């Protein structure tokens, strides 16, 4: 039948060539006889209307589905009415439907990211995180490896994942992603392990991460304070510090983010072992900190250091130990603003940007200040979700949304580093 | 700035304690228009104006928080709690006694709405505005607690509706099986059973009183967790709720356990008694709503 071939040709038209379909509708038109067929063919043939047939009727009595661009809606409706053609609108806004599906897909993708039983939308034990790190390295041996960089006070291993496309060359410019230094900030460790899986999954597919890894290595430490993390799981959910012993004091632990050699024991730290911001006996007294310092110094070629914390939704750069402006503050501020914007683009989560000291509070001996003063120019601190409603006890159903938006911010920073290697 | 009237804690291994948390003098200097010119070589000089702006912004935030805690407490309605959305404008002045008066205007959002829900911010629900607006005058008494607050807010929820919701909340509370089979709210994974949500909201209301009293120019609090429910009684004319809450103080990062006892009935003013453990000092602070003397709290800067 001629008209079937006729419509068939039109179906071949793909929807490509137009990116968005805001307000476009899909009409289901009843086709009862040959007369109605010829009327419809007039409509569909019209160049101006730009209709797109999705399904042609295989026989009389079966409907035709056609995509009508929003600009043509009025004309098509009047035509159908004037010709006495019966129709119904089956999709009222194609773009909305596509967006919805996209969202769902991404959601499922997020849940199913691992092919084993690791649920990225939940909080996990230290053992489970370490196992998953091993699993990631095992799944992508050409790209990822799990490296022991030291041990904690209670002798737990400190593992990083190294992502590298280089073979044999050990000293590519590198990025350090630090997480979980304050053990109660669980969204930090959770975001880190999600990010690890994201890096390996997207490499070779996402041009951004692929090009970043072409030029640089990424080192990811998801649990910078393993003893503290175990303690939050077993004894005290709100534990912050390490679990080292302080001679002469009943109080345990030092704040590992006041223990770095950057204005150590200065403003914004305490010399009281019972304080949550106790800086420790001396710089690098905490073995967890020393392990990272030694590794980075031995490597010698880090260009970027990012520390993940919670909560407050802030993206900050040096300094914490002084109000004095860092020499690169202007550039870091611009990068941070770009990153915050990228982050917000996903779900509207707003981050404030600024130097640590005035954005949150003075803090001496911090990791990011140390990194910066040791030649690692692109040094940033993220304070992840939320702004105080749940605080440290962020519900697990926010892990994946947080990780996904943070990823956009991280990529912005890493892309800038890639394009501005020094 | 060293704490007054207090024996200094034992020196650390390094000898006499170094100065800590010097945000206070920086803040006051900035407000008095003196540039905090840093000593030492290297780095670019800041424009004092930029620092001032940051410190001003911080002070306005503090004032907004204090005002909101006070407002929530006075409103006495667990279904109409508000959170800070944004500070729109404000002005702070410091007197020679280093007391701080802040006048400000800020917007508020509903506390009870589940954050990060899928409803876009631009959508109004039932024709009501999402954001409320408040103007306040807050007087901080140089690190002493109990800032004086004068605050008025636009009505976010219509009065009858609010009372209805409160009463609904109250009936839900009465249906809870006692003794309550809970340890902490939320649990470690941030989960609050929907049936226990009213408890959280009521606890937040009681905590608002405590957090208002304890907020200063430099200290501000969040309610981190209900660590225990000691007593939960509902009878025909009140909810009698005795619980321990963990408050998170942001600038010191300390967790402060507070025992709170409140009595609430929809539409009636909230009665609160509390007793917080001040971890850093030997003294303990307590306060009541009914006008009895509040022991001044000497808080360590660290």
XYZ file of C-alpha atoms in Angstrom:
724
model
C 0.000 0.000 0.000
C 1.503 3.178 -1.223
C 0.714 5.292 1.779
C 2.527 2.930 4.112
C 5.702 3.320 2.132
C 5.075 7.015 2.081
C 4.874 7.231 5.836
C 7.711 4.790 6.185
C 10.020 7.236 4.503
C 9.081 9.887 6.955
C 9.643 7.686 9.973
C 13.242 7.472 8.923
C 13.664 11.070 9.932
C 15.424 10.972 13.225
C 14.827 13.356 16.017
C 18.468 14.282 15.889
C 19.457 17.705 14.775
C 17.316 19.273 17.466
C 18.661 19.217 20.950
C 15.687 20.134 23.061
C 11.968 19.489 22.925
C 10.457 21.981 25.309
C 6.695 22.068 24.928
C 6.683 19.647 22.025
C 3.765 17.262 22.115
C 2.976 13.840 20.730
C -0.424 13.459 19.143
C -2.197 10.196 18.636
C -4.465 10.629 15.636
C -7.206 8.224 14.725
C -7.135 7.031 11.157
C -10.437 5.546 10.108
C -10.334 5.514 6.322
C -8.423 6.379 3.177
C -9.882 9.843 3.106
C -8.400 10.596 6.522
C -5.086 9.201 5.346
C -4.848 11.686 2.515
C -5.793 14.557 4.794
C -3.084 13.558 7.190
C -0.515 13.243 4.486
C -1.092 16.879 3.630
C -0.353 17.778 7.199
C 2.658 15.630 7.575
C 4.145 16.716 4.285
C 4.086 20.354 5.150
C 7.632 21.657 5.421
C 6.700 24.477 7.705
C 5.103 22.376 10.392
C 8.134 20.108 10.806
C 6.117 17.183 12.039
C 7.796 13.939 12.834
C 5.904 10.670 12.526
C 6.757 8.184 15.219
C 4.365 5.462 14.321
C 2.361 5.083 11.192
C -0.892 3.146 11.239
C -0.431 -0.373 9.971
C -4.023 -0.473 8.943
C -7.203 1.519 9.201
C -8.463 1.874 12.707
C -4.971 2.005 14.097
C -3.694 5.347 15.220
C -0.792 7.420 14.026
C 1.662 8.897 16.516
C 3.270 12.138 15.474
C 5.598 14.559 17.234
C 4.414 18.121 16.909
C 6.901 20.902 17.708
C 5.514 23.492 20.099
C 5.523 26.191 17.454
C 3.204 24.164 15.266
C 0.727 23.117 17.929
C -1.937 25.677 17.167
C -1.889 25.121 13.426
C -2.036 21.358 13.740
C -4.870 21.481 16.223
C -6.976 23.743 14.025
C -6.271 21.626 10.981
C -7.289 18.420 12.725
C -10.407 20.074 14.032
C -11.401 21.500 10.703
C -10.914 18.143 9.022
C -12.849 16.300 11.691
C -9.884 14.164 12.652
C -9.968 12.612 16.089
C -6.857 12.864 18.208
C -5.505 12.868 21.752
C -2.325 14.239 23.249
C -0.274 11.355 24.613
C 2.821 13.286 25.614
C 2.254 16.817 26.804
C 5.874 17.901 27.061
C 8.517 15.709 25.535
C 11.411 17.495 27.172
C 9.966 16.988 30.635
C 9.601 13.298 29.932
C 13.151 13.005 28.663
C 14.518 14.873 31.655
C 12.631 12.585 33.974
C 13.941 9.472 32.313
C 17.441 10.838 32.383
C 17.156 11.432 36.073
C 15.873 7.951 36.713
C 18.567 6.381 34.623
C 21.290 8.246 36.373
C 19.783 7.316 39.672
C 19.769 3.653 38.819
C 23.194 3.898 37.349
C 24.378 5.338 40.579
C 22.843 2.522 42.568
C 24.136 -0.142 40.249
C 27.548 1.299 39.723
C 29.280 -1.578 41.355
C 28.828 -5.009 39.918
C 29.265 -6.526 43.356
C 27.253 -5.918 46.476
C 28.774 -2.537 47.408
C 25.958 -0.052 47.723
C 27.292 3.434 47.055
C 24.177 4.896 48.590
C 25.026 3.640 52.061
C 27.680 4.152 54.713
C 30.195 1.345 55.121
C 32.679 -0.084 57.557
C 36.379 0.483 57.101
C 36.829 -3.113 55.971
C 34.119 -2.754 53.358
C 35.671 0.427 51.994
C 39.108 -1.175 51.828
C 37.605 -4.218 50.120
C 35.884 -2.046 47.557
C 39.108 -0.177 46.888
C 40.725 -3.502 46.157
C 37.811 -4.435 43.976
C 38.131 -1.238 41.945
C 41.826 -1.880 41.453
C 41.037 -5.438 40.446
C 38.365 -4.375 37.961
C 40.633 -1.817 36.294
C 44.187 -3.057 36.731
C 45.544 -0.891 33.914
C 44.224 2.230 35.529
C 43.964 1.803 39.290
C 46.066 0.290 42.034
C 45.699 0.209 45.790
C 48.815 1.443 47.535
C 49.665 1.265 51.237
C 51.228 4.549 52.297
C 51.562 3.850 56.013
C 49.563 2.878 59.056
C 47.492 4.470 61.780
C 48.218 4.809 65.496
C 46.321 1.588 66.169
C 48.195 -0.026 63.306
C 45.538 -0.081 60.660
C 46.743 0.236 57.080
C 46.407 3.550 55.264
C 45.423 2.827 51.676
C 45.262 5.158 48.709
C 44.028 4.418 45.240
C 46.391 5.533 42.544
C 44.865 6.288 39.157
C 47.420 6.469 36.406
C 47.616 5.882 32.670
C 51.345 6.209 32.693
C 53.518 3.154 32.606
C 56.762 3.092 34.459
C 57.042 6.864 34.807
C 56.608 7.513 38.497
C 56.637 11.256 38.723
C 53.805 12.571 36.565
C 52.218 15.748 37.930
C 49.664 14.562 40.414
C 46.469 15.410 42.261
C 45.836 14.400 45.865
C 42.234 13.860 47.000
C 42.028 13.636 50.786
C 38.955 12.443 52.666
C 37.829 11.354 56.105
C 40.515 13.180 58.068
C 37.810 14.049 60.598
C 36.196 10.732 61.241
C 32.652 11.911 62.063
C 32.278 13.599 58.673
C 30.999 10.406 57.073
C 29.818 12.034 53.839
C 33.497 12.694 53.108
C 34.590 9.032 53.070
C 31.378 8.054 51.283
C 31.891 10.683 48.581
C 35.493 9.584 48.175
C 34.754 5.930 47.493
C 31.965 6.892 45.074
C 34.456 9.172 43.314
C 36.937 6.329 43.050
C 34.419 4.194 41.200
C 33.375 7.179 39.099
C 36.924 7.797 37.920
C 37.419 4.277 36.657
C 33.929 4.007 35.186
C 34.109 7.249 33.272
C 37.652 6.971 32.060
C 37.583 6.414 28.333
C 34.004 7.711 28.156
C 34.047 11.158 29.690
C 36.503 13.387 27.788
C 37.201 15.484 30.875
C 38.475 12.754 33.177
C 40.116 10.971 30.277
C 42.159 14.032 29.349
C 42.986 14.758 32.977
C 44.387 11.259 33.387
C 46.271 11.610 30.144
C 48.419 14.262 31.714
C 48.284 13.618 35.447
C 47.925 10.944 38.095
C 45.260 11.039 40.789
C 45.826 9.736 44.311
C 42.735 9.247 46.434
C 42.829 8.655 50.203
C 39.244 7.885 51.231
C 39.959 7.319 54.926
C 42.748 9.537 56.193
C 41.876 8.725 59.820
C 41.058 5.014 59.991
C 41.176 4.697 63.796
C 38.780 7.582 64.209
C 36.456 6.128 61.618
C 36.295 2.766 63.345
C 35.671 4.573 66.622
C 32.713 6.429 65.131
C 31.266 3.119 64.056
C 31.793 1.306 67.337
C 31.852 3.785 70.209
C 31.083 7.395 69.482
C 29.519 8.552 66.253
C 30.708 12.109 66.821
C 34.410 11.398 67.317
C 36.604 13.786 65.302
C 40.258 13.283 66.143
C 42.795 10.487 65.887
C 43.011 7.902 68.642
C 46.564 8.515 69.743
C 47.419 8.594 73.440
C 48.416 11.815 75.135
C 50.854 11.167 77.982
C 49.652 12.685 81.215
C 46.170 13.334 79.959
C 42.991 11.288 80.172
C 41.980 12.645 76.807
C 42.663 10.794 73.593
C 43.632 11.948 70.142
C 44.731 15.029 68.280
C 42.973 16.974 65.544
C 44.726 15.660 62.445
C 43.820 18.837 60.592
C 45.762 20.990 63.061
C 48.806 18.762 63.038
C 50.442 19.762 59.755
C 53.539 21.900 59.617
C 51.922 25.156 58.581
C 51.967 27.689 61.384
C 51.775 24.732 63.718
C 50.331 25.618 67.159
C 49.294 29.017 65.887
C 45.944 30.738 65.945
C 42.966 28.458 65.630
C 44.252 25.403 67.425
C 44.533 24.323 71.038
C 47.329 22.898 73.153
C 44.818 21.163 75.409
C 44.641 17.425 74.613
C 40.975 17.425 75.615
C 40.077 19.966 72.950
C 38.562 18.939 69.630
C 41.158 21.108 67.934
C 44.184 19.926 69.906
C 47.115 20.301 67.529
C 49.110 17.391 68.871
C 52.475 17.210 70.568
C 54.399 18.528 67.567
C 53.904 18.921 63.843
C 53.383 15.532 62.178
C 53.199 13.851 65.583
C 50.163 11.995 64.250
C 51.387 9.059 62.216
C 48.392 9.377 59.899
C 49.491 12.863 58.957
C 53.156 11.929 58.700
C 52.344 9.116 56.293
C 50.745 11.511 53.852
C 53.419 14.181 54.254
C 56.207 11.673 53.621
C 54.488 10.251 50.567
C 53.798 13.620 48.982
C 57.271 14.936 49.684
C 58.917 11.816 48.360
C 56.837 12.020 45.196
C 57.751 15.654 44.761
C 55.405 16.488 41.907
C 51.971 17.207 43.296
C 50.166 20.174 41.802
C 46.814 19.933 43.523
C 45.589 18.972 47.002
C 41.885 18.781 47.814
C 40.573 17.973 51.281
C 36.963 16.827 51.747
C 35.147 17.675 54.979
C 31.629 18.312 56.204
C 29.504 20.229 56.910
C 28.609 23.770 55.794
C 28.731 23.769 52.001
C 31.864 25.814 51.573
C 34.676 25.746 49.073
C 37.778 27.335 50.496
C 41.428 28.010 49.701
C 44.409 29.151 51.832
C 45.004 30.504 54.287
C 43.430 29.207 57.446
C 46.272 30.254 59.707
C 46.278 33.920 58.782
C 44.063 36.588 57.264
C 46.990 37.489 55.053
C 46.053 36.984 51.420
C 47.733 34.056 49.705
C 49.783 35.054 46.634
C 47.515 33.024 44.343
C 44.291 33.922 46.113
C 42.793 35.686 43.117
C 43.282 32.732 40.808
C 42.172 30.218 43.436
C 39.091 32.284 44.108
C 38.139 32.261 40.432
C 38.655 28.518 40.152
C 36.661 27.929 43.317
C 33.785 30.042 42.071
C 33.731 28.128 38.811
C 33.759 24.858 40.696
C 30.957 25.976 43.003
C 28.896 26.977 40.019
C 29.426 23.600 38.369
C 28.480 21.875 41.599
C 25.300 23.932 41.938
C 24.290 23.192 38.370
C 23.205 19.688 39.301
C 20.708 20.193 42.118
C 20.983 23.830 43.073
C 23.178 23.153 46.111
C 24.838 26.464 46.928
C 28.371 26.706 48.249
C 30.071 29.778 49.664
C 33.568 30.487 48.440
C 36.474 32.201 50.151
C 39.724 31.868 52.094
C 39.470 29.532 55.069
C 40.327 32.003 57.807
C 37.507 34.429 57.123
C 35.024 32.037 55.574
C 34.867 29.590 58.425
C 37.403 30.335 61.188
C 41.131 30.639 61.812
C 42.779 27.234 61.702
C 46.497 26.607 61.918
C 48.329 23.432 61.018
C 45.827 22.471 58.344
C 46.527 20.098 55.476
C 45.603 22.546 52.762
C 47.786 25.353 54.122
C 50.699 22.939 54.385
C 50.182 21.773 50.822
C 50.040 25.343 49.551
C 53.139 26.462 51.438
C 54.939 23.450 50.017
C 54.443 24.409 46.433
C 51.116 22.729 45.741
C 49.349 25.724 44.328
C 45.847 24.323 43.769
C 44.884 23.648 47.358
C 41.202 23.555 48.286
C 38.958 22.483 51.138
C 35.400 21.314 50.519
C 32.915 21.398 53.347
C 30.218 19.161 51.911
C 26.469 18.963 52.699
C 24.510 20.086 54.587
C 24.248 23.450 56.323
C 23.266 22.153 59.742
C 19.929 20.402 59.476
C 21.487 16.953 59.793
C 25.081 18.129 60.037
C 27.443 15.200 60.495
C 24.553 12.742 60.492
C 23.706 13.275 56.843
C 21.134 10.691 55.747
C 22.493 8.002 53.452
C 20.013 8.907 50.735
C 22.014 12.084 50.210
C 25.305 10.303 49.563
C 24.925 9.825 45.843
C 23.426 13.271 45.138
C 26.256 14.823 47.155
C 28.917 12.771 45.424
C 27.506 13.528 41.998
C 27.440 17.267 42.463
C 30.820 17.307 44.170
C 32.250 15.427 41.215
C 31.354 18.340 38.963
C 33.213 20.698 41.273
C 36.227 18.407 41.483
C 36.378 18.059 37.724
C 36.325 21.821 37.266
C 39.323 22.160 39.541
C 41.200 19.259 37.997
C 40.581 20.556 34.485
C 41.984 23.908 35.473
C 45.059 22.218 36.915
C 45.453 20.193 33.745
C 45.385 23.359 31.672
C 47.672 25.311 33.967
C 50.475 22.956 34.852
C 53.529 24.656 36.222
C 41.587 37.185 74.396
C 42.045 35.294 77.639
C 38.935 34.304 79.554
C 38.254 36.403 82.565
C 37.957 35.316 86.154
C 39.221 31.849 85.586
C 42.312 29.943 86.549
C 44.226 29.073 83.410
C 44.187 25.386 82.575
C 47.339 23.409 83.115
C 49.980 24.282 80.614
C 50.576 21.949 77.745
C 53.860 20.225 77.145
C 55.081 23.216 75.244
C 54.947 25.481 78.269
C 52.599 28.447 78.642
C 49.671 28.273 76.291
C 49.950 30.257 73.121
C 47.166 32.655 72.189
C 44.279 30.836 70.632
C 41.188 31.803 68.729
C 42.091 35.368 68.085
C 39.045 35.915 65.951
C 37.622 37.950 68.816
C 40.173 40.767 68.792
C 40.309 40.674 64.991
C 36.568 41.046 64.855
C 36.509 43.910 67.301
C 39.421 45.667 65.667
C 37.778 45.438 62.305
C 34.533 46.804 63.613
C 36.306 49.715 65.204
C 37.790 50.497 61.868
C 41.337 49.551 62.707
C 43.077 47.638 59.993
C 44.565 44.386 61.261
C 47.932 44.809 59.613
C 49.768 41.515 59.815
C 53.378 41.452 60.774
C 55.860 39.369 58.866
C 57.353 39.349 55.462
C 55.991 38.055 52.237
C 52.534 37.847 50.751
C 50.346 40.654 49.596
C 48.723 43.065 51.986
C 45.000 42.664 52.367
C 42.758 45.615 51.933
C 41.354 46.092 55.423
C 37.984 46.708 53.843
C 37.795 43.169 52.518
C 38.522 41.631 55.896
C 36.033 43.938 57.545
C 33.388 42.847 55.090
C 34.020 39.194 55.851
C 33.945 39.755 59.585
C 30.813 41.868 59.327
C 29.181 39.118 57.318
C 30.072 36.604 60.040
C 28.640 38.810 62.756
C 25.396 39.308 60.873
C 25.107 35.530 60.498
C 25.619 35.107 64.237
C 22.939 37.653 64.973
C 20.531 35.996 62.555
C 21.066 32.627 64.217
C 20.507 34.020 67.702
C 17.388 35.834 66.552
C 15.987 32.728 64.889
C 16.577 30.441 67.862
C 14.829 32.983 70.040
C 11.988 33.357 67.566
C 11.465 29.604 67.286
C 11.437 29.257 71.059
C 8.937 32.060 71.550
C 6.678 30.814 68.773
C 6.498 27.515 70.641
C 5.385 25.609 67.561
C 7.206 22.450 66.465
C 5.413 22.461 63.123
C 6.381 26.042 62.291
C 10.111 26.023 62.949
C 12.249 28.225 60.741
C 15.779 28.158 59.454
C 17.940 30.937 58.101
C 17.745 31.388 54.353
C 19.862 34.521 53.800
C 20.888 37.746 55.466
C 19.660 40.612 53.305
C 21.176 43.590 55.081
C 22.552 44.565 58.445
C 24.654 46.897 60.502
C 26.724 46.291 63.605
C 28.079 48.707 66.169
C 30.422 48.017 69.066
C 30.465 50.066 72.231
C 33.493 50.716 74.456
C 32.465 47.793 76.658
C 32.875 45.624 73.575
C 29.213 44.862 73.503
C 27.781 44.473 70.069
C 24.467 45.668 68.683
C 23.336 44.263 65.375
C 20.350 45.407 63.339
C 19.487 43.153 60.472
C 16.985 41.835 57.990
C 17.003 38.218 56.911
C 14.879 35.631 55.154
C 13.768 32.300 56.568
C 12.667 28.956 55.239
C 10.624 26.142 56.733
C 12.651 23.799 58.923
C 10.269 20.919 58.668
C 10.350 20.572 54.939
C 12.664 17.762 54.008
C 15.710 19.523 52.547
C 16.829 18.702 49.062
C 13.424 17.538 47.981
C 12.606 17.593 44.334
C 10.236 20.547 44.388
C 11.998 23.418 42.665
C 12.496 26.456 44.824
C 10.428 28.626 42.548
C 7.233 26.730 43.211
C 4.844 28.032 45.802
C 2.767 25.534 47.691
C -0.914 26.246 48.212
C -0.269 29.817 47.185
C 1.865 30.568 50.203
C 5.276 32.148 49.983
C 8.089 29.804 50.854
C 10.399 32.380 52.335
C 9.584 34.466 55.353
C 11.218 37.760 56.248
C 12.404 38.916 59.643
C 13.896 42.070 61.032
C 15.756 41.921 64.292
C 17.874 43.780 66.755
C 20.351 41.564 68.582
C 22.557 42.679 71.441
C 25.599 40.540 72.210
C 27.123 41.114 75.603
C 30.795 40.533 74.876
C 31.024 36.755 75.147
C 28.357 36.585 77.804
C 25.468 34.325 76.863
C 21.813 35.238 76.510
C 21.929 37.842 73.731
C 19.016 40.238 73.926
C 16.784 39.735 70.927
C 13.990 41.772 69.465
C 12.630 40.086 66.367
C 9.570 40.304 64.176
C 8.857 38.051 61.227
C 6.273 37.944 58.479
C 3.824 35.177 58.986
C 4.895 32.100 57.056
C 1.981 29.913 58.018
C -1.503 31.121 58.760
C -2.245 30.974 62.473
C -5.139 28.527 62.312
C -3.254 26.232 60.021
C -0.268 26.291 62.355
C -2.424 25.406 65.332
C -4.017 22.611 63.351
C -0.624 21.194 62.436
C 0.590 21.467 66.007
C -2.458 19.667 67.243
C -1.982 16.980 64.615
C 1.600 16.603 65.774
C 0.379 16.336 69.334
C -2.066 13.546 68.461
C 0.722 11.687 66.664
C 2.875 12.022 69.735
C 0.143 10.628 71.914
C -0.013 7.552 69.720
C 3.622 6.687 70.249
C 4.146 3.593 72.314
C 5.846 4.310 75.607
C 8.412 3.608 76.794
C 9.963 4.665 73.514
C 12.124 2.003 72.014
C 14.809 4.331 70.737
C 18.410 4.993 71.527
C 19.417 7.898 69.317
C 17.643 10.113 66.846
C 18.779 10.163 64.136
C 20.702 6.910 64.069
C 24.322 6.827 62.963
C 23.274 6.779 59.331
C 21.199 9.930 59.639
C 17.910 8.077 59.529
C 14.865 9.227 61.487
C 11.887 6.903 61.461
C 8.940 8.944 60.176
C 6.929 8.061 63.278
C 9.669 9.591 65.408
C 9.972 12.778 63.432
C 7.646 14.690 65.773
C 10.021 13.892 68.606
C 12.895 15.384 66.672
C 10.922 18.527 65.902
C 9.861 18.973 69.500
C 13.413 18.350 70.688
C 14.623 20.993 68.254
C 12.111 23.422 69.687
C 13.419 22.842 73.205
C 17.001 23.001 71.991
C 16.253 26.341 70.353
C 15.899 27.848 73.792
C 19.232 26.425 74.865
C 20.964 27.435 71.652
C 19.612 30.948 71.873
C 20.940 31.376 75.391
C 24.367 30.005 74.517
C 24.918 31.889 71.259
C 27.470 34.718 71.458
C 29.276 36.763 68.812
C 31.679 33.878 68.389
C 29.835 30.720 69.328
C 26.976 29.127 67.457
C 25.295 25.783 67.739
C 23.527 23.075 65.832
C 21.507 20.206 67.209
C 23.479 17.131 66.202
C 21.590 14.254 67.753
C 19.154 13.246 70.464
C 21.369 10.822 72.361
C 18.738 9.602 74.797
C 15.085 9.943 75.637
C 14.806 9.801 79.405
C 11.135 10.379 79.705
C 8.281 10.779 77.267
C 4.872 11.316 78.787
C 1.790 12.472 76.993
C -1.350 13.214 78.866
C -4.402 15.271 78.070
C -2.855 18.617 78.603
C 0.811 18.295 77.778
C 3.778 16.457 76.408
C 6.356 15.992 79.154
C 9.666 15.350 77.455
C 12.998 14.762 79.176
C 15.903 14.105 76.843
C 19.617 14.524 76.265
C 20.714 16.294 73.141
C 24.175 16.693 71.647
C 24.832 20.224 70.511
C 27.624 20.914 68.073
C 29.407 24.211 68.667
C 30.925 25.257 65.401
C 33.952 27.452 66.141
C 35.396 25.124 68.782
C 33.992 22.004 67.099
C 32.994 20.748 70.543
C 30.057 18.461 71.213
C 28.075 19.639 74.233
C 25.636 17.213 75.859
C 22.606 18.989 77.311
C 19.864 17.514 79.394
C 16.612 19.237 78.544
C 13.226 18.941 80.151
C 10.328 20.557 78.389
C 6.599 20.687 78.746
C 4.544 21.510 75.681
C 0.956 21.780 74.645
C -0.208 23.194 71.310
C -0.815 26.895 71.555
C 0.701 27.286 75.009
C 4.119 28.809 75.692
C 6.918 26.291 75.989
C 8.394 25.549 79.418
C 12.053 24.540 79.321
C 14.693 23.612 81.877
C 18.167 22.566 80.877
C 21.568 21.582 82.117
C 24.579 21.408 79.791
C 27.898 19.780 80.408
C 30.609 22.301 79.700
C 33.441 19.972 78.833
C 36.171 22.532 78.993
C 35.335 24.162 82.289
C 34.753 22.762 85.755
C 31.584 24.830 86.157
C 28.310 23.724 84.698
C 25.756 25.981 83.140
C 22.051 25.756 83.579
C 19.134 27.947 82.829
C 15.374 28.033 83.059
C 12.752 29.873 81.112
C 10.756 30.941 84.059
C 12.922 33.822 84.969
C 15.089 32.339 87.659
C 18.663 33.523 87.753
C 20.890 32.155 85.119
C 24.383 31.336 86.321
C 26.796 33.228 84.064
C 28.721 30.849 81.936
C 32.446 31.381 81.782
C 33.319 29.774 78.536
C 36.837 28.919 77.587
C 37.766 30.218 74.178
C 39.245 26.810 73.812
